[in-house]
Amino acid sequence: MNIKVNKDVFKQYDIRGIVGENIDKEFAQNLGKAFGSYIQQYNLQQVIVGHDCRESSDELNESLINGLISTGVDVKDIGLATTPMVYYARKLLKIGPAIQITASHNPREYNGFKMCIEENAEVIYGDRILEIYDFMIKGEFLSGTGTIEKVSVKERYIEEITKRVVLQNKNIKVVIDCGNATPSIITAETLEKLGVKVVQLYCDIDSTFPNHHPDPAEAKNMVDLAKKVQEVGADVGFAFDGDGDRIGVVDEKGNMIFGDDYMRIMWKEIIKKYPHSRALVEVKCSQNLWDELEELGAKPEFIRTGSPIIKAAIKEENIPFSGETSGHIYFRDEYYGFDDGLYAAARFLRLMSSENKKVSEMLGAKKYVVSSELNKVVEEKSKFEIVDKAVSYFKSLGNKVIDVDGARVVFDDGWGLVRASNTTPKLTLRFEAKTQEGLERIEKEFDTMFEKIQ
């Protein structure tokens, strides 16, 4: 029995599409059948399932579970949960296979699935996801009678964080912006148990995301948080993405701190325990971070952008800490190594409480001016071809091009980056220079490049 499935929803790191167009109840049920059949090749019989707060998630959750149990596997249903709660459930229950129903920060009409299989591995990606696709289209599913058990992990997850992170100074005021998304179920309660004063902003769940998109990597989504921090005289502000695996930070002045600046601050603590550690730096990160790592005695090296890629690398290569500009932060130091926005917030507060400095002072001066992460919409089929042309174009001009992931083009006074998004039909752009004028000049160099390669 062959099943029709839109292959385009099978992305590099997850499955993601528009509900009612290429993701629906039938798709979820067939995915459950395919996943349940696939994992039994490895003698795995249990699956953890969680879902985010999107309007379509309950319906997809029910269909996915029905598909799973029809193959004979047993389901641990943890219900409404952030993605880090699903990752934590895997550690707690000692079960490798898991599926989180989420479209993360994508618009409200989207939904999707993040999948894990082996207990000692992280989210599957790349060719492994395509193997699930192959199982779906063949339709040769196993048949059996699995069970469903509802399991709550919320209280144990909160306890895990609050036991691991203890603040010396609890006289800290924090504003949290959950973007009306899934982190609303757990963030305020956890931070209050750490002992800080919490001011809530958009922490009521609303799947229409009425106030702003739950994506802290975009500066426009941080405007209200920055205003609230200044309005109430808070020491710091935290924002979280739709499924809670990313964090955004603003300092006491309302200035946005991207993931690479978060790492600049945190590496100062981490390096004391791991002197001369290797430090993986994704290609979108600022030169400020690279230079700071070298000054601290760490050994920075570039790595491809992508949560599954970096999680796997820090685990396999025994690296204590890493992160991404977008706000994915990975602590193997004192934690499990998966991206968890709430744990990243707790660790940041612990450092604040021991340093007794303002966040702006902890960050210190920057030597470079950096743009936010910019996006250029292109056709899905052409995005990688455009990047290849960009690499060739700048090399022909004599520029050094770091092509570990896209084209990070080095200039005398800065750099510019273009890379293909692995999840959307977009190119990601970022620019940095020693001056604002230099930044604008580099950006124009890329505008010229796009004109000439078309």
Short mmCIF file of C-alpha atoms in Angstrom, two decimals:
data_model
loop_
_atom_site.label_atom_id
_atom_site.label_comp_id
_atom_site.label_asym_id
_atom_site.label_seq_id
_atom_site.Cartn_x
_atom_site.Cartn_y
_atom_site.Cartn_z
CA MET A 1 0.00 0.00 0.00
CA ASN A 2 1.60 3.24 -1.17
CA ILE A 3 0.69 6.41 0.71
CA LYS A 4 0.81 9.90 -0.79
CA VAL A 5 2.96 12.20 1.33
CA ASN A 6 4.31 15.66 0.50
CA LYS A 7 8.07 15.23 0.77
CA ASP A 8 8.58 18.99 1.12
CA VAL A 9 7.46 18.90 4.77
CA PHE A 10 10.38 16.63 5.65
CA LYS A 11 12.97 19.27 6.51
CA GLN A 12 16.60 18.92 7.51
CA TYR A 13 15.87 18.93 11.25
CA ASP A 14 12.17 18.13 11.61
CA ILE A 15 8.84 17.79 9.85
CA ARG A 16 7.01 21.06 9.36
CA GLY A 17 4.15 22.28 7.19
CA ILE A 18 0.84 24.13 6.96
CA VAL A 19 -2.08 22.50 8.75
CA GLY A 20 -4.86 21.54 6.35
CA GLU A 21 -2.57 21.90 3.37
CA ASN A 22 0.21 19.34 3.89
CA ILE A 23 -0.12 18.44 7.60
CA ASP A 24 -3.40 16.96 8.87
CA LYS A 25 -4.86 14.18 11.01
CA GLU A 26 -4.25 11.53 8.36
CA PHE A 27 -0.63 12.63 8.01
CA ALA A 28 -0.14 12.47 11.80
CA GLN A 29 -1.66 8.99 12.00
CA ASN A 30 0.50 7.68 9.17
CA LEU A 31 3.56 9.28 10.73
CA GLY A 32 2.73 7.45 13.95
CA LYS A 33 2.43 4.17 12.06
CA ALA A 34 5.71 4.78 10.23
CA PHE A 35 7.61 5.86 13.35
CA GLY A 36 6.25 2.97 15.43
CA SER A 37 7.17 0.47 12.73
CA TYR A 38 10.60 2.04 12.18
CA ILE A 39 11.76 1.99 15.81
CA GLN A 40 10.79 -1.65 16.27
CA GLN A 41 13.65 -2.52 13.91
CA TYR A 42 15.85 -1.51 16.84
CA ASN A 43 13.79 -3.45 19.41
CA LEU A 44 12.35 -0.21 20.83
CA GLN A 45 8.79 -0.49 22.15
CA GLN A 46 8.02 2.79 23.95
CA VAL A 47 7.54 6.36 22.69
CA ILE A 48 7.16 9.64 24.58
CA VAL A 49 4.74 12.11 22.98
CA GLY A 50 4.25 15.77 23.85
CA HIS A 51 2.66 18.72 22.09
CA ASP A 52 2.75 22.52 22.08
CA CYS A 53 -0.18 24.91 22.48
CA ARG A 54 -1.07 25.43 18.82
CA GLU A 55 -4.72 25.16 17.90
CA SER A 56 -4.08 22.08 15.77
CA SER A 57 -1.81 20.27 18.25
CA ASP A 58 -4.46 18.42 20.28
CA GLU A 59 -6.00 16.89 17.16
CA LEU A 60 -2.61 15.95 15.70
CA ASN A 61 -1.57 14.51 19.07
CA GLU A 62 -4.57 12.17 19.17
CA SER A 63 -4.03 10.98 15.59
CA LEU A 64 -0.28 10.50 16.06
CA ILE A 65 -0.82 8.40 19.18
CA ASN A 66 -3.48 6.30 17.47
CA GLY A 67 -1.01 5.57 14.70
CA LEU A 68 1.76 4.68 17.14
CA ILE A 69 -0.25 2.25 19.24
CA SER A 70 -1.64 0.55 16.12
CA THR A 71 1.88 -0.77 15.50
CA GLY A 72 2.16 -2.28 18.97
CA VAL A 73 4.34 0.32 20.68
CA ASP A 74 3.40 1.82 24.05
CA VAL A 75 2.99 5.58 24.39
CA LYS A 76 3.86 7.81 27.35
CA ASP A 77 1.72 10.88 26.71
CA ILE A 78 3.12 13.87 28.65
CA GLY A 79 0.51 16.24 27.23
CA LEU A 80 1.04 19.98 26.80
CA ALA A 81 4.78 20.51 27.07
CA THR A 82 7.71 22.55 25.89
CA THR A 83 10.24 20.74 23.73
CA PRO A 84 12.82 20.75 26.58
CA MET A 85 10.23 19.02 28.77
CA VAL A 86 10.06 16.23 26.17
CA TYR A 87 13.85 16.01 26.12
CA TYR A 88 13.87 15.88 29.92
CA ALA A 89 11.19 13.17 29.92
CA ARG A 90 13.53 11.01 27.84
CA LYS A 91 16.19 11.29 30.57
CA LEU A 92 13.71 10.82 33.40
CA LEU A 93 11.88 7.81 31.95
CA LYS A 94 14.97 6.36 30.24
CA ILE A 95 13.10 6.08 26.95
CA GLY A 96 14.84 7.09 23.72
CA PRO A 97 12.05 7.43 21.15
CA ALA A 98 10.03 10.64 21.42
CA ILE A 99 7.98 12.95 19.25
CA GLN A 100 7.15 16.55 20.07
CA ILE A 101 4.33 18.10 18.06
CA THR A 102 5.39 21.69 17.42
CA ALA A 103 6.18 24.21 14.72
CA SER A 104 8.38 26.13 17.15
CA HIS A 105 8.33 29.81 16.12
CA ASN A 106 6.62 29.38 12.75
CA PRO A 107 3.35 31.25 12.03
CA ARG A 108 0.15 29.99 13.64
CA GLU A 109 -1.02 28.06 10.57
CA TYR A 110 2.01 25.75 10.77
CA ASN A 111 2.64 22.65 12.82
CA GLY A 112 5.16 19.84 12.78
CA PHE A 113 7.07 17.08 14.54
CA LYS A 114 10.49 16.80 16.17
CA MET A 115 11.65 13.20 16.56
CA CYS A 116 14.18 11.35 18.72
CA ILE A 117 15.05 7.65 18.64
CA GLU A 118 18.08 6.30 20.53
CA GLU A 119 18.28 7.13 24.23
CA ASN A 120 21.88 8.30 24.00
CA ALA A 121 21.34 10.43 20.89
CA GLU A 122 19.60 13.71 20.23
CA VAL A 123 16.96 14.76 17.67
CA ILE A 124 17.20 12.89 14.38
CA TYR A 125 17.93 14.94 11.27
CA GLY A 126 18.98 14.74 7.65
CA ASP A 127 18.96 11.29 6.08
CA ARG A 128 17.42 9.75 9.21
CA ILE A 129 14.28 11.85 8.76
CA LEU A 130 14.09 10.74 5.13
CA GLU A 131 14.14 7.13 6.30
CA ILE A 132 10.92 7.86 8.20
CA TYR A 133 9.54 9.36 4.99
CA ASP A 134 10.40 6.16 3.12
CA PHE A 135 8.53 4.12 5.73
CA MET A 136 5.49 6.36 5.32
CA ILE A 137 5.22 6.19 1.55
CA LYS A 138 5.69 2.41 1.45
CA GLY A 139 2.86 1.94 3.94
CA GLU A 140 4.18 -1.42 5.14
CA PHE A 141 3.28 -0.78 8.76
CA LEU A 142 3.44 -3.26 11.61
CA SER A 143 0.22 -4.18 13.38
CA GLY A 144 -0.27 -4.56 17.12
CA THR A 145 -2.03 -3.24 20.19
CA GLY A 146 -0.05 -0.68 22.12
CA THR A 147 -1.02 1.12 25.32
CA ILE A 148 -1.33 4.78 26.31
CA GLU A 149 -0.21 6.08 29.70
CA LYS A 150 -0.52 9.74 30.65
CA VAL A 151 2.60 10.89 32.51
CA SER A 152 3.18 14.30 34.09
CA VAL A 153 6.78 15.51 34.15
CA LYS A 154 6.20 19.18 34.92
CA GLU A 155 6.88 19.14 38.67
CA ARG A 156 9.93 16.92 38.32
CA TYR A 157 11.29 19.12 35.54
CA ILE A 158 10.89 22.23 37.71
CA GLU A 159 12.58 20.43 40.58
CA GLU A 160 15.44 19.38 38.29
CA ILE A 161 16.22 23.00 37.41
CA THR A 162 15.72 24.48 40.87
CA LYS A 163 17.93 21.85 42.48
CA ARG A 164 20.70 22.33 39.95
CA VAL A 165 20.62 26.13 40.02
CA VAL A 166 20.86 27.93 43.38
CA LEU A 167 21.15 31.72 43.50
CA GLN A 168 23.45 33.47 45.98
CA ASN A 169 21.63 36.78 45.64
CA LYS A 170 17.89 36.54 45.02
CA ASN A 171 17.27 40.29 44.90
CA ILE A 172 16.78 40.24 41.14
CA LYS A 173 13.76 41.48 39.22
CA VAL A 174 13.04 39.66 35.96
CA VAL A 175 10.53 40.34 33.19
CA ILE A 176 9.54 37.26 31.19
CA ASP A 177 7.83 37.32 27.79
CA CYS A 178 6.44 33.95 26.75
CA GLY A 179 4.80 35.26 23.59
CA ASN A 180 1.48 33.64 24.61
CA ALA A 181 3.13 30.33 23.69
CA THR A 182 3.84 27.01 25.43
CA PRO A 183 6.57 28.27 27.82
CA SER A 184 3.73 30.09 29.61
CA ILE A 185 2.87 26.84 31.42
CA ILE A 186 6.12 26.65 33.34
CA THR A 187 8.43 29.68 33.16
CA ALA A 188 7.09 32.00 35.87
CA GLU A 189 6.61 29.17 38.36
CA THR A 190 10.16 27.91 37.88
CA LEU A 191 11.86 31.30 38.15
CA GLU A 192 9.79 32.24 41.19
CA LYS A 193 10.95 29.01 42.87
CA LEU A 194 14.51 30.17 42.24
CA GLY A 195 13.62 33.13 44.44
CA VAL A 196 13.62 36.06 42.01
CA LYS A 197 10.81 38.55 41.50
CA VAL A 198 9.02 37.82 38.21
CA VAL A 199 7.00 40.28 36.14
CA GLN A 200 4.96 38.45 33.49
CA LEU A 201 4.35 39.71 29.97
CA TYR A 202 2.19 37.74 27.48
CA CYS A 203 2.21 34.62 29.65
CA ASP A 204 -1.38 33.58 28.94
CA ILE A 205 -1.61 30.87 26.31
CA ASP A 206 -3.23 32.05 23.08
CA SER A 207 -2.51 30.04 19.95
CA THR A 208 -3.22 33.07 17.74
CA PHE A 209 -0.12 34.80 19.20
CA PRO A 210 -1.97 38.15 19.35
CA ASN A 211 0.83 40.36 20.69
CA HIS A 212 3.84 39.31 18.67
CA HIS A 213 5.37 36.24 17.09
CA PRO A 214 7.11 33.97 19.65
CA ASP A 215 10.56 34.31 18.09
CA PRO A 216 13.15 36.16 20.21
CA ALA A 217 15.74 36.15 17.41
CA GLU A 218 13.83 38.97 15.69
CA ALA A 219 14.35 42.37 17.29
CA LYS A 220 10.76 43.50 16.56
CA ASN A 221 9.47 40.75 18.85
CA MET A 222 11.60 42.03 21.73
CA VAL A 223 10.34 45.63 21.69
CA ASP A 224 7.61 45.16 24.31
CA LEU A 225 9.94 43.22 26.61
CA ALA A 226 12.57 45.96 26.40
CA LYS A 227 9.97 48.61 27.24
CA LYS A 228 8.61 46.61 30.18
CA VAL A 229 12.10 46.04 31.63
CA GLN A 230 12.71 49.78 31.66
CA GLU A 231 9.19 50.59 32.85
CA VAL A 232 9.39 48.38 35.97
CA GLY A 233 13.10 48.87 36.62
CA ALA A 234 13.94 45.20 36.10
CA ASP A 235 17.46 43.84 36.09
CA VAL A 236 16.96 41.64 33.04
CA GLY A 237 14.34 40.43 30.59
CA PHE A 238 13.94 36.97 29.08
CA ALA A 239 11.89 35.98 26.04
CA PHE A 240 11.21 32.45 24.83
CA ASP A 241 10.28 30.99 21.48
CA GLY A 242 7.15 29.01 20.69
CA ASP A 243 8.31 25.65 22.05
CA GLY A 244 10.73 26.88 24.72
CA ASP A 245 14.06 25.64 23.39
CA ARG A 246 15.39 29.16 22.66
CA ILE A 247 15.96 32.25 24.76
CA GLY A 248 16.25 35.96 24.08
CA VAL A 249 17.69 38.41 26.60
CA VAL A 250 17.53 42.17 27.13
CA ASP A 251 19.71 44.01 29.62
CA GLU A 252 18.55 46.53 32.22
CA LYS A 253 18.66 49.29 29.60
CA GLY A 254 16.45 47.36 27.19
CA ASN A 255 19.26 46.45 24.81
CA MET A 256 18.89 43.11 23.05
CA ILE A 257 21.46 40.40 23.74
CA PHE A 258 21.66 37.82 20.95
CA GLY A 259 22.73 34.24 21.54
CA ASP A 260 26.38 34.96 20.69
CA ASP A 261 26.50 37.74 23.29
CA TYR A 262 24.87 35.39 25.79
CA MET A 263 27.76 33.03 25.11
CA ARG A 264 30.30 35.83 25.54
CA ILE A 265 28.98 36.35 29.05
CA MET A 266 28.64 32.69 29.97
CA TRP A 267 31.98 31.49 28.61
CA LYS A 268 33.71 33.70 31.20
CA GLU A 269 32.32 31.36 33.86
CA ILE A 270 32.56 28.11 31.88
CA ILE A 271 36.24 28.53 30.91
CA LYS A 272 37.30 28.62 34.59
CA LYS A 273 36.20 24.99 34.91
CA TYR A 274 37.37 23.92 31.46
CA PRO A 275 40.56 25.87 30.67
CA HIS A 276 41.66 25.80 27.00
CA SER A 277 38.39 24.15 26.01
CA ARG A 278 37.43 23.86 22.37
CA ALA A 279 34.55 26.20 21.59
CA LEU A 280 32.22 25.56 18.67
CA VAL A 281 31.11 28.78 16.98
CA GLU A 282 28.30 28.70 14.42
CA VAL A 283 28.90 30.79 11.33
CA LYS A 284 26.37 33.49 12.23
CA CYS A 285 28.20 34.41 15.44
CA SER A 286 29.90 37.76 15.97
CA GLN A 287 33.65 38.27 15.77
CA ASN A 288 33.21 39.73 19.26
CA LEU A 289 32.61 36.17 20.50
CA TRP A 290 35.53 34.68 18.56
CA ASP A 291 37.98 37.32 19.85
CA GLU A 292 36.70 36.96 23.42
CA LEU A 293 37.14 33.19 23.31
CA GLU A 294 40.73 33.56 22.18
CA GLU A 295 41.39 36.08 24.96
CA LEU A 296 39.95 33.62 27.49
CA GLY A 297 42.28 30.90 26.25
CA ALA A 298 39.58 28.83 24.57
CA LYS A 299 40.01 27.30 21.12
CA PRO A 300 37.22 28.53 18.84
CA GLU A 301 36.33 26.74 15.62
CA PHE A 302 33.48 27.21 13.18
CA ILE A 303 30.64 24.71 12.88
CA ARG A 304 27.51 24.52 10.77
CA THR A 305 24.39 26.17 12.13
CA GLY A 306 21.72 23.75 13.34
CA SER A 307 20.52 22.53 16.70
CA PRO A 308 20.83 18.76 16.03
CA ILE A 309 24.30 19.21 14.53
CA ILE A 310 25.69 21.20 17.45
CA LYS A 311 24.05 19.02 20.10
CA ALA A 312 25.57 15.92 18.55
CA ALA A 313 28.99 17.57 18.23
CA ILE A 314 29.29 18.77 21.82
CA LYS A 315 28.24 15.34 23.06
CA GLU A 316 30.53 13.32 20.80
CA GLU A 317 33.48 15.66 21.29
CA ASN A 318 32.97 16.30 25.02
CA ILE A 319 32.57 20.07 24.77
CA PRO A 320 30.99 21.71 27.85
CA PHE A 321 28.97 24.51 26.30
CA SER A 322 27.83 26.01 23.03
CA GLY A 323 25.01 27.95 21.46
CA GLU A 324 23.63 29.75 18.45
CA THR A 325 22.91 33.37 17.62
CA SER A 326 19.20 32.51 17.39
CA GLY A 327 19.11 31.65 21.11
CA HIS A 328 19.61 27.88 21.19
CA ILE A 329 21.92 27.40 24.19
CA TYR A 330 23.51 24.05 25.08
CA PHE A 331 24.90 23.27 28.53
CA ARG A 332 26.70 19.99 29.03
CA ASP A 333 28.30 21.64 32.04
CA GLU A 334 25.98 20.64 34.92
CA TYR A 335 23.15 19.69 32.53
CA TYR A 336 22.15 17.31 29.74
CA GLY A 337 23.41 19.16 26.66
CA PHE A 338 20.05 19.81 25.01
CA ASP A 339 18.75 23.29 24.19
CA ASP A 340 16.55 24.56 27.00
CA GLY A 341 15.58 28.24 27.16
CA LEU A 342 14.38 28.00 30.76
CA TYR A 343 17.57 26.36 32.02
CA ALA A 344 19.58 28.96 30.09
CA ALA A 345 17.62 31.68 31.90
CA ALA A 346 18.28 30.05 35.27
CA ARG A 347 22.02 29.77 34.61
CA PHE A 348 22.13 33.40 33.51
CA LEU A 349 20.43 34.44 36.75
CA ARG A 350 22.93 32.41 38.76
CA LEU A 351 25.81 34.22 37.11
CA MET A 352 24.10 37.56 37.72
CA SER A 353 23.61 36.68 41.40
CA SER A 354 27.28 35.79 41.90
CA GLU A 355 28.73 38.64 39.83
CA ASN A 356 26.54 41.34 41.40
CA LYS A 357 26.92 43.38 38.23
CA LYS A 358 24.43 44.86 35.83
CA VAL A 359 23.93 42.79 32.70
CA SER A 360 25.36 45.57 30.52
CA GLU A 361 28.51 45.51 32.68
CA MET A 362 28.76 41.73 32.41
CA LEU A 363 28.70 41.98 28.63
CA GLY A 364 31.24 44.77 28.42
CA ALA A 365 32.29 46.73 25.36
CA LYS A 366 31.99 45.47 21.82
CA LYS A 367 34.66 45.99 19.18
CA TYR A 368 32.32 45.40 16.26
CA VAL A 369 28.95 46.62 15.05
CA VAL A 370 26.72 43.72 14.09
CA SER A 371 23.38 43.54 12.30
CA SER A 372 20.44 41.46 13.42
CA GLU A 373 19.73 38.23 11.57
CA LEU A 374 18.10 39.19 8.26
CA ASN A 375 16.04 37.01 5.92
CA LYS A 376 15.65 37.08 2.14
CA VAL A 377 12.76 35.05 0.74
CA VAL A 378 13.70 32.88 -2.26
CA GLU A 379 12.38 29.78 -3.98
CA GLU A 380 13.03 26.61 -1.99
CA LYS A 381 14.62 24.86 -4.96
CA SER A 382 17.08 27.70 -5.66
CA LYS A 383 18.36 28.67 -2.19
CA PHE A 384 21.40 26.36 -2.11
CA GLU A 385 22.29 27.22 -5.71
CA ILE A 386 22.31 30.92 -4.81
CA VAL A 387 24.70 30.27 -1.91
CA ASP A 388 27.03 28.28 -4.18
CA LYS A 389 27.08 31.20 -6.62
CA ALA A 390 27.83 33.60 -3.76
CA VAL A 391 30.83 31.50 -2.70
CA SER A 392 32.20 31.52 -6.25
CA TYR A 393 31.50 35.23 -6.72
CA PHE A 394 33.38 36.41 -3.63
CA LYS A 395 36.27 33.98 -4.15
CA SER A 396 36.66 35.38 -7.67
CA LEU A 397 37.10 38.83 -6.10
CA GLY A 398 39.88 37.51 -3.87
CA ASN A 399 37.92 37.47 -0.61
CA LYS A 400 38.52 34.77 1.97
CA VAL A 401 35.29 32.75 2.20
CA ILE A 402 34.52 30.43 5.13
CA ASP A 403 32.17 27.93 3.50
CA VAL A 404 31.59 25.43 6.29
CA ASP A 405 27.94 26.56 6.15
CA GLY A 406 26.98 29.02 3.44
CA ALA A 407 29.39 31.84 2.65
CA ARG A 408 30.94 33.86 5.49
CA VAL A 409 32.91 36.41 3.47
CA VAL A 410 35.83 38.08 5.23
CA PHE A 411 36.70 41.73 4.58
CA ASP A 412 39.51 43.82 6.07
CA ASP A 413 37.16 45.41 8.58
CA GLY A 414 34.43 42.81 9.05
CA TRP A 415 32.41 40.06 7.38
CA GLY A 416 29.12 39.24 5.74
CA LEU A 417 27.20 35.97 5.67
CA VAL A 418 24.65 34.36 3.40
CA ARG A 419 23.43 30.85 4.12
CA ALA A 420 20.38 28.80 3.14
CA SER A 421 17.82 28.19 5.86
CA ASN A 422 17.33 24.49 6.51
CA THR A 423 13.66 24.90 7.48
CA THR A 424 12.19 27.66 5.28
CA PRO A 425 12.55 29.00 1.70
CA LYS A 426 14.82 31.80 2.83
CA LEU A 427 18.40 32.96 2.86
CA THR A 428 19.81 34.09 6.19
CA LEU A 429 22.03 37.18 6.14
CA ARG A 430 24.17 38.83 8.81
CA PHE A 431 26.80 41.56 8.64
CA GLU A 432 29.46 42.91 10.98
CA ALA A 433 32.19 45.54 10.85
CA LYS A 434 34.32 47.77 13.04
CA THR A 435 32.11 50.79 12.20
CA GLN A 436 28.54 51.43 11.13
CA GLU A 437 29.84 52.79 7.84
CA GLY A 438 31.77 49.59 7.26
CA LEU A 439 28.69 47.52 8.06
CA GLU A 440 26.64 49.41 5.49
CA ARG A 441 29.41 49.06 2.89
CA ILE A 442 29.58 45.27 3.38
CA GLU A 443 25.81 45.03 3.11
CA LYS A 444 26.00 46.89 -0.22
CA GLU A 445 28.67 44.43 -1.39
CA PHE A 446 26.11 41.67 -0.88
CA ASP A 447 23.39 43.66 -2.64
CA THR A 448 25.73 43.96 -5.63
CA MET A 449 26.49 40.25 -5.48
CA PHE A 450 22.78 39.34 -5.60
CA GLU A 451 22.28 41.62 -8.62
CA LYS A 452 25.19 40.07 -10.53
CA ILE A 453 24.47 36.38 -9.89
CA GLN A 454 20.80 36.54 -10.90
#
